[in-house]
mmCIF file of C-alpha atoms in Angstrom:
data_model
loop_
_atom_site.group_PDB
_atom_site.id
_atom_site.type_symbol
_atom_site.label_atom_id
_atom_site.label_comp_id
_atom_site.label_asym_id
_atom_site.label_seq_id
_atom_site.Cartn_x
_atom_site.Cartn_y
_atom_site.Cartn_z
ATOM 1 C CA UNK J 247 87.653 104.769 72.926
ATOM 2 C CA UNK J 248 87.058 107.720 75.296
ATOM 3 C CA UNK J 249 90.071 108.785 77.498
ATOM 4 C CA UNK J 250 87.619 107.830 80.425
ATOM 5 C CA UNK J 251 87.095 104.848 79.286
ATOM 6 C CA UNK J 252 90.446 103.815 78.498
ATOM 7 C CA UNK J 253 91.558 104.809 81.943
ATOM 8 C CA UNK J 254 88.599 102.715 83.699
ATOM 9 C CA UNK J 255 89.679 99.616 81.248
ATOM 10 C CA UNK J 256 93.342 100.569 82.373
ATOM 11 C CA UNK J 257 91.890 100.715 86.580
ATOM 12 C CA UNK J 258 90.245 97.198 86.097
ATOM 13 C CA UNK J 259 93.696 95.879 84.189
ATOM 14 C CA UNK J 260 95.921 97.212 87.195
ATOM 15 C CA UNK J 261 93.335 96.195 90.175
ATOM 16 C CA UNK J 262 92.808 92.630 88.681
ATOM 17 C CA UNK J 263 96.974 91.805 88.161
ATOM 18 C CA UNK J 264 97.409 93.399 91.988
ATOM 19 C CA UNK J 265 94.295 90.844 93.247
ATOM 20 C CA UNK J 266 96.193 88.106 91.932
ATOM 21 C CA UNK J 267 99.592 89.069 93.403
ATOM 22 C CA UNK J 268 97.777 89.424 96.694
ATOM 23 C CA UNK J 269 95.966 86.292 96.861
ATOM 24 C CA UNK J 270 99.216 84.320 95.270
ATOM 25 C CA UNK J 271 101.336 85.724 98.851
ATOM 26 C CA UNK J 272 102.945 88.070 96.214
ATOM 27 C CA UNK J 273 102.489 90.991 98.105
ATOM 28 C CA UNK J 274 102.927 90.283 101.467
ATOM 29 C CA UNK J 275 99.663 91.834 104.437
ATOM 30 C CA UNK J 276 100.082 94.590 105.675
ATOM 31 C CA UNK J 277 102.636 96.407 102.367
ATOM 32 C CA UNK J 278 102.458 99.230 101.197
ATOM 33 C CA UNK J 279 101.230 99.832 97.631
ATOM 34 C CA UNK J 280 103.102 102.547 96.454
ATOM 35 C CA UNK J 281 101.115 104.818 93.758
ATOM 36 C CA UNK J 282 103.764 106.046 92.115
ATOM 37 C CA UNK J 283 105.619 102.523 91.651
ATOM 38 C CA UNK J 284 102.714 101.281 90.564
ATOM 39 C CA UNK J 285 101.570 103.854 87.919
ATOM 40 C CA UNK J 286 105.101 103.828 86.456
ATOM 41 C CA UNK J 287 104.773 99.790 86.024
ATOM 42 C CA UNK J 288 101.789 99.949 84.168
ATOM 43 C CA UNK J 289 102.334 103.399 81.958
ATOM 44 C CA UNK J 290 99.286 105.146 83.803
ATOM 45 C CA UNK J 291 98.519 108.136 85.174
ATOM 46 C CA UNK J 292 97.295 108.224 89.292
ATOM 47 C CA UNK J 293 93.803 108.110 88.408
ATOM 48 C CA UNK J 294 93.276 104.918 87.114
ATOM 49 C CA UNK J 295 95.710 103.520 89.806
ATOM 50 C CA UNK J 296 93.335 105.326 92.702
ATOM 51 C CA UNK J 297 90.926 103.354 91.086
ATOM 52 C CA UNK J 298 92.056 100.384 91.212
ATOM 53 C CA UNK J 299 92.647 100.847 94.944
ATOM 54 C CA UNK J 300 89.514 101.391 95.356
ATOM 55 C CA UNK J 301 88.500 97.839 93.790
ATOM 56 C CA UNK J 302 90.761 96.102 95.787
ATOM 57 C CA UNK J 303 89.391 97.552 98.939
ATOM 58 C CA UNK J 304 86.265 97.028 97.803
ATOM 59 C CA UNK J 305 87.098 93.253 97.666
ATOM 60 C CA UNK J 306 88.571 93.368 101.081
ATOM 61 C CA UNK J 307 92.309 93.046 100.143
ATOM 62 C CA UNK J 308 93.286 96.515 100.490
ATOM 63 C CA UNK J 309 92.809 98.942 103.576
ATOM 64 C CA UNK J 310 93.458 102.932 103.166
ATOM 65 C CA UNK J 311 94.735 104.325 106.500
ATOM 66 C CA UNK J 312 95.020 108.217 107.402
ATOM 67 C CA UNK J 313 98.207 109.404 106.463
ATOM 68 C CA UNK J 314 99.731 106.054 106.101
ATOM 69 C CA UNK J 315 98.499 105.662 102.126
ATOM 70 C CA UNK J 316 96.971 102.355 101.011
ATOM 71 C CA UNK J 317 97.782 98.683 102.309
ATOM 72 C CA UNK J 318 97.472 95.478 101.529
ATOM 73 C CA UNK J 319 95.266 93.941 104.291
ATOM 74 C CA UNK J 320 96.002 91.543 106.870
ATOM 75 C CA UNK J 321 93.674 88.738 108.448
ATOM 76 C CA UNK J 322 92.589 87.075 111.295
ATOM 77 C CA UNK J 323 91.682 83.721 112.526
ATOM 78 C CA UNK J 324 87.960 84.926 113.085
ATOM 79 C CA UNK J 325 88.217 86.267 109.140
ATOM 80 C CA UNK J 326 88.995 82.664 108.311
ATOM 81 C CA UNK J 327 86.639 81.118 110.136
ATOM 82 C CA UNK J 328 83.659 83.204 108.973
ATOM 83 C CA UNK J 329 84.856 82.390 105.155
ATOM 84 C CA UNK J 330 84.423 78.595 106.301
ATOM 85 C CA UNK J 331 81.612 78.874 108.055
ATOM 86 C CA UNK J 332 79.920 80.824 105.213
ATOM 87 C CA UNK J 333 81.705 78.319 102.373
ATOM 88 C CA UNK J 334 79.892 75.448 104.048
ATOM 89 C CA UNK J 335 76.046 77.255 103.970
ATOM 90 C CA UNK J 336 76.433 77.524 100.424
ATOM 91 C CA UNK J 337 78.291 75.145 99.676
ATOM 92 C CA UNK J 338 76.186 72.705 100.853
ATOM 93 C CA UNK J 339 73.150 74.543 99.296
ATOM 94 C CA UNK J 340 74.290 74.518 96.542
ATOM 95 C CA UNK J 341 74.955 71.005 96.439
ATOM 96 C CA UNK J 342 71.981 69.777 97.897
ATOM 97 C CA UNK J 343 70.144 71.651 94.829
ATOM 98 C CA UNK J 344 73.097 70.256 92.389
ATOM 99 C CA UNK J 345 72.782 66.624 93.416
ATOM 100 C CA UNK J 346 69.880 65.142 91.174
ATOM 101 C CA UNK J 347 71.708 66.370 88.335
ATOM 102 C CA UNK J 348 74.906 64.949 88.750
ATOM 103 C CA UNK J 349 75.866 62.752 85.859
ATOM 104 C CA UNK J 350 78.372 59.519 86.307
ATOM 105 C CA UNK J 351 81.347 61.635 84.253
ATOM 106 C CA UNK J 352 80.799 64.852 86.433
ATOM 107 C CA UNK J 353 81.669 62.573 89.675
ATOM 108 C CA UNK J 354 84.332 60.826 87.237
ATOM 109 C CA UNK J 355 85.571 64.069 86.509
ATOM 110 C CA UNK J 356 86.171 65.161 90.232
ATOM 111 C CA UNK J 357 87.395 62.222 91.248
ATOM 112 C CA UNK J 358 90.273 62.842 88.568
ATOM 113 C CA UNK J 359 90.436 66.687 90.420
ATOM 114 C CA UNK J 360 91.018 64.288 93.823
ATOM 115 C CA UNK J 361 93.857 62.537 91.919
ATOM 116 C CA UNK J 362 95.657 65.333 90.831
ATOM 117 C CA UNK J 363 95.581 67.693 94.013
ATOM 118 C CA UNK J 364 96.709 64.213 95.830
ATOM 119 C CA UNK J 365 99.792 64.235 93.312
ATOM 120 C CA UNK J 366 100.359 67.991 93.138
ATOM 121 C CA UNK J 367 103.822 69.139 94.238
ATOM 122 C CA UNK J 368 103.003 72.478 95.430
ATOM 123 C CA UNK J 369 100.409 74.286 96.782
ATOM 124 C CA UNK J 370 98.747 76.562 93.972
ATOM 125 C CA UNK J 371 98.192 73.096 91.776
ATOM 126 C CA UNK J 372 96.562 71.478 95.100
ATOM 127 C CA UNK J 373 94.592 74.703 95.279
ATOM 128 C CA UNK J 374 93.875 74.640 91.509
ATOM 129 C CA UNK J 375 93.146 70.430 91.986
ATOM 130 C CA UNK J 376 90.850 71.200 94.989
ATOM 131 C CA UNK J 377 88.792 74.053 93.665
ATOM 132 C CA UNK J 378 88.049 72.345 90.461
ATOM 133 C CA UNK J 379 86.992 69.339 92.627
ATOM 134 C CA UNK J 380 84.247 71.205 94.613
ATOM 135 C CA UNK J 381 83.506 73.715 90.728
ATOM 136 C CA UNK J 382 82.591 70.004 90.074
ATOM 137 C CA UNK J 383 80.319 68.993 92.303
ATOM 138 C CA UNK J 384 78.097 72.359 93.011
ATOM 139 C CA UNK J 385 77.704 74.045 89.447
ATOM 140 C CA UNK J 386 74.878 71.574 88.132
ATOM 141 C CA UNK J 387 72.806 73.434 91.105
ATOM 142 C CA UNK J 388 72.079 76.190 88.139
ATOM 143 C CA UNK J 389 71.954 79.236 90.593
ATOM 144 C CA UNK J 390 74.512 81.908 88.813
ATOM 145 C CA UNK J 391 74.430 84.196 92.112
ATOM 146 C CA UNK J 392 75.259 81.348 94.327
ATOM 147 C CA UNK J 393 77.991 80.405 92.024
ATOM 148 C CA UNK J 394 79.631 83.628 91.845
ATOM 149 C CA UNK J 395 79.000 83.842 95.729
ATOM 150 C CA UNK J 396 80.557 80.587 96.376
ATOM 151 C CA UNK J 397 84.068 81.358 93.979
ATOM 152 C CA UNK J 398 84.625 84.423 95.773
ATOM 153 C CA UNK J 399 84.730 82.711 98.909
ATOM 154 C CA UNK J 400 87.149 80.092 97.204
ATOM 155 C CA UNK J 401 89.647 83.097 96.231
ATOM 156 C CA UNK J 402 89.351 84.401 100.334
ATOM 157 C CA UNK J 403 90.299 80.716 101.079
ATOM 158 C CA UNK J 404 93.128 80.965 98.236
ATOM 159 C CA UNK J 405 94.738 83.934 99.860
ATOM 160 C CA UNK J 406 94.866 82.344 102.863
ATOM 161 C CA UNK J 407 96.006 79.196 101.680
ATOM 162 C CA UNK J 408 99.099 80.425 99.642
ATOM 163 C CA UNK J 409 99.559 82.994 102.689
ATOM 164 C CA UNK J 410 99.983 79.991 105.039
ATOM 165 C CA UNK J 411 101.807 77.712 102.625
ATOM 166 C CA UNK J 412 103.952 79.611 99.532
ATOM 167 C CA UNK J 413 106.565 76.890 100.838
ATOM 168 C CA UNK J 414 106.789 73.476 102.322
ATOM 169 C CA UNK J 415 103.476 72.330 101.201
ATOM 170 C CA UNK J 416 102.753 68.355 101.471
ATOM 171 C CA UNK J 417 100.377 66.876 100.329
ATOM 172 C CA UNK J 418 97.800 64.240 101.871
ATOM 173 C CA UNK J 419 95.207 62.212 100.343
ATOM 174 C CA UNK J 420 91.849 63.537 100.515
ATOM 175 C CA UNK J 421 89.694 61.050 102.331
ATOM 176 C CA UNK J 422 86.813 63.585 102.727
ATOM 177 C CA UNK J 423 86.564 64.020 98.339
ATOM 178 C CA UNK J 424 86.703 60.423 98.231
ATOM 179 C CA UNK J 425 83.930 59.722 100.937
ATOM 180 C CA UNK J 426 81.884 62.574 99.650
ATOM 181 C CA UNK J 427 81.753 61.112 96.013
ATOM 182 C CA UNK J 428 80.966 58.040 97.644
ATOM 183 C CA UNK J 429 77.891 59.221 99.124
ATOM 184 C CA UNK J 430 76.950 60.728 96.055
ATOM 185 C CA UNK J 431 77.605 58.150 93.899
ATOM 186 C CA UNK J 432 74.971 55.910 96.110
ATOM 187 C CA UNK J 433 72.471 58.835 96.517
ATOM 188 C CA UNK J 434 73.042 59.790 100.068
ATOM 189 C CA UNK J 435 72.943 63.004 99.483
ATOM 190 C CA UNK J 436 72.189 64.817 103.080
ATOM 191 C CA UNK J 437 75.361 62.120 104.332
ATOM 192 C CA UNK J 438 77.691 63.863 101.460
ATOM 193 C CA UNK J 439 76.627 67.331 102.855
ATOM 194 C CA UNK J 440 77.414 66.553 106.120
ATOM 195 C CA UNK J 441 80.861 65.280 105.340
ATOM 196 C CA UNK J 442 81.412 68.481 103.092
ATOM 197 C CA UNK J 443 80.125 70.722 105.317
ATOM 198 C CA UNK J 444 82.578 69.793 107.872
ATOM 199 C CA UNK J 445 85.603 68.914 104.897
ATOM 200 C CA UNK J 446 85.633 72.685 104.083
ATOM 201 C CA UNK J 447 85.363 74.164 108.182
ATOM 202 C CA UNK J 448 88.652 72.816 108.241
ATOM 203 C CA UNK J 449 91.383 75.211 109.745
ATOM 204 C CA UNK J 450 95.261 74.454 109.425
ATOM 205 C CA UNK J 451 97.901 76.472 111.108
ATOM 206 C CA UNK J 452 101.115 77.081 110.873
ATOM 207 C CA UNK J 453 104.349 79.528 111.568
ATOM 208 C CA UNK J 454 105.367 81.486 109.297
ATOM 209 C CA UNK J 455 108.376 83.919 109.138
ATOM 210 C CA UNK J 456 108.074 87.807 108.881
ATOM 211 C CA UNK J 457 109.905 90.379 107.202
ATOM 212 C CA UNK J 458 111.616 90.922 111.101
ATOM 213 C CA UNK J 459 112.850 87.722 111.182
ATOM 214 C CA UNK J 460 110.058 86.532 113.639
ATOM 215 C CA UNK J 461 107.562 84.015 113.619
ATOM 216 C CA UNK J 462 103.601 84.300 113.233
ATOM 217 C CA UNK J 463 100.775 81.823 113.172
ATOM 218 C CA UNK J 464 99.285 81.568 109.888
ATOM 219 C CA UNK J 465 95.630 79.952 109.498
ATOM 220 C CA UNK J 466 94.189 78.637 106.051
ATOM 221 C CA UNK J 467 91.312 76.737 104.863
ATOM 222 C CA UNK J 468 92.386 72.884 103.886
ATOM 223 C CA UNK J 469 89.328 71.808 102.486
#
């Protein structure tokens, strides 16, 4: 393997491990990501870490600010509601093209995703629970772009989710899962879009404590 290539492979290693601190609340908004820490961590020179800046700005979680080096980046309430908004178009496209083909052991299936984000103890398991439930329900639609369209809007949600909630998480049964596989299960298909499309507009909020010692309102996705 080519030098270049190695340090692309190395860029995509290093921007992929940072996404996923990010989204888990890891890395806090607004932190600094240090190049040198970072290239040390991973054995790499400052090129492939540059890189991987670049991807993660690319995917909105990083800003680069004169003089003030690369951050991770913070969020709004009008950032979460245009991830909603936009989850429940497609969402509900892709469902209304995914219903016909819905088989009795797919709805089983997400049903037993309801179950388990109902019983899950923490938040990334709800998450996990709750993403595979709606995974479920869309992917027989067999549009790939819409798909990948629709998941990266599910990791925005994540990031705010785990943002919002690393701690104190409770869960609640999900009455909208339950009354949209309902609907499904007796063919009323434009009633179980309805109910979805509002189920994932949802906004919670909630304060959270800074690095100051203050408090902020957090907003997340609950659907």
């Amino acid at each position: 393997m080519s030098a270049a290539k190695k340090e692309e492979t190395l860029a995509v290693r290093i921007s992929r491990t940072l996404a996923d601190r990010i989204i888990a609340g890891a890395i806090a908004p607004g932190t600094r990501l240090r190049q040198d820490h970072i290239a040390e961590e991973f054995g790499a020179s400052h090129v492939p870490v540059r890189e991987a800046f670049r991807r993660l700005e690319a995917q909105g979680l990083a800003v680069s600010e004169p003089r003030r080096g690369v951050r991770v980046a913070s969020f709004q309430l009008s950032e979460v509601k245009e991830v909603a908004e936009m989850r429940a178009a497609l969402e509900v496209l892709a469902l209304k093209h995914a219903a016909a083909h819905l088989t009795p052991a797919i709805l089983d299936a997400a049903e037993e995703a309801t179950r388990a984000g109902d019983a899950s103890r923490d938040v990334r398991s709800w998450e996990e629970a709750n993403r595979r439930f709606h995974r479920l329900i869309v992917t027989p639609c067999g549009m790939p772009r819409l798909l990948a369209a629709i998941d990266d809007l599910h990791q925005a949600s994540a990031r705010f989710l785990f943002a919002a909630w690393r701690s104190n998480w409770e869960a609640q049964t999900d009455h909208d899962h339950q009354a949209i596989l309902s609907a499904l299960r007796q063919g009323e298909v434009d009633a179980a879009c309805t109910i979805l499309s509002r189920h994932v507009q949802w906004i919670g909020r909630r304060p959270v404590a800074t690095a100051g010692g203050a408090t902020r309102d957090a907003f997340a996705i609950i659907g």
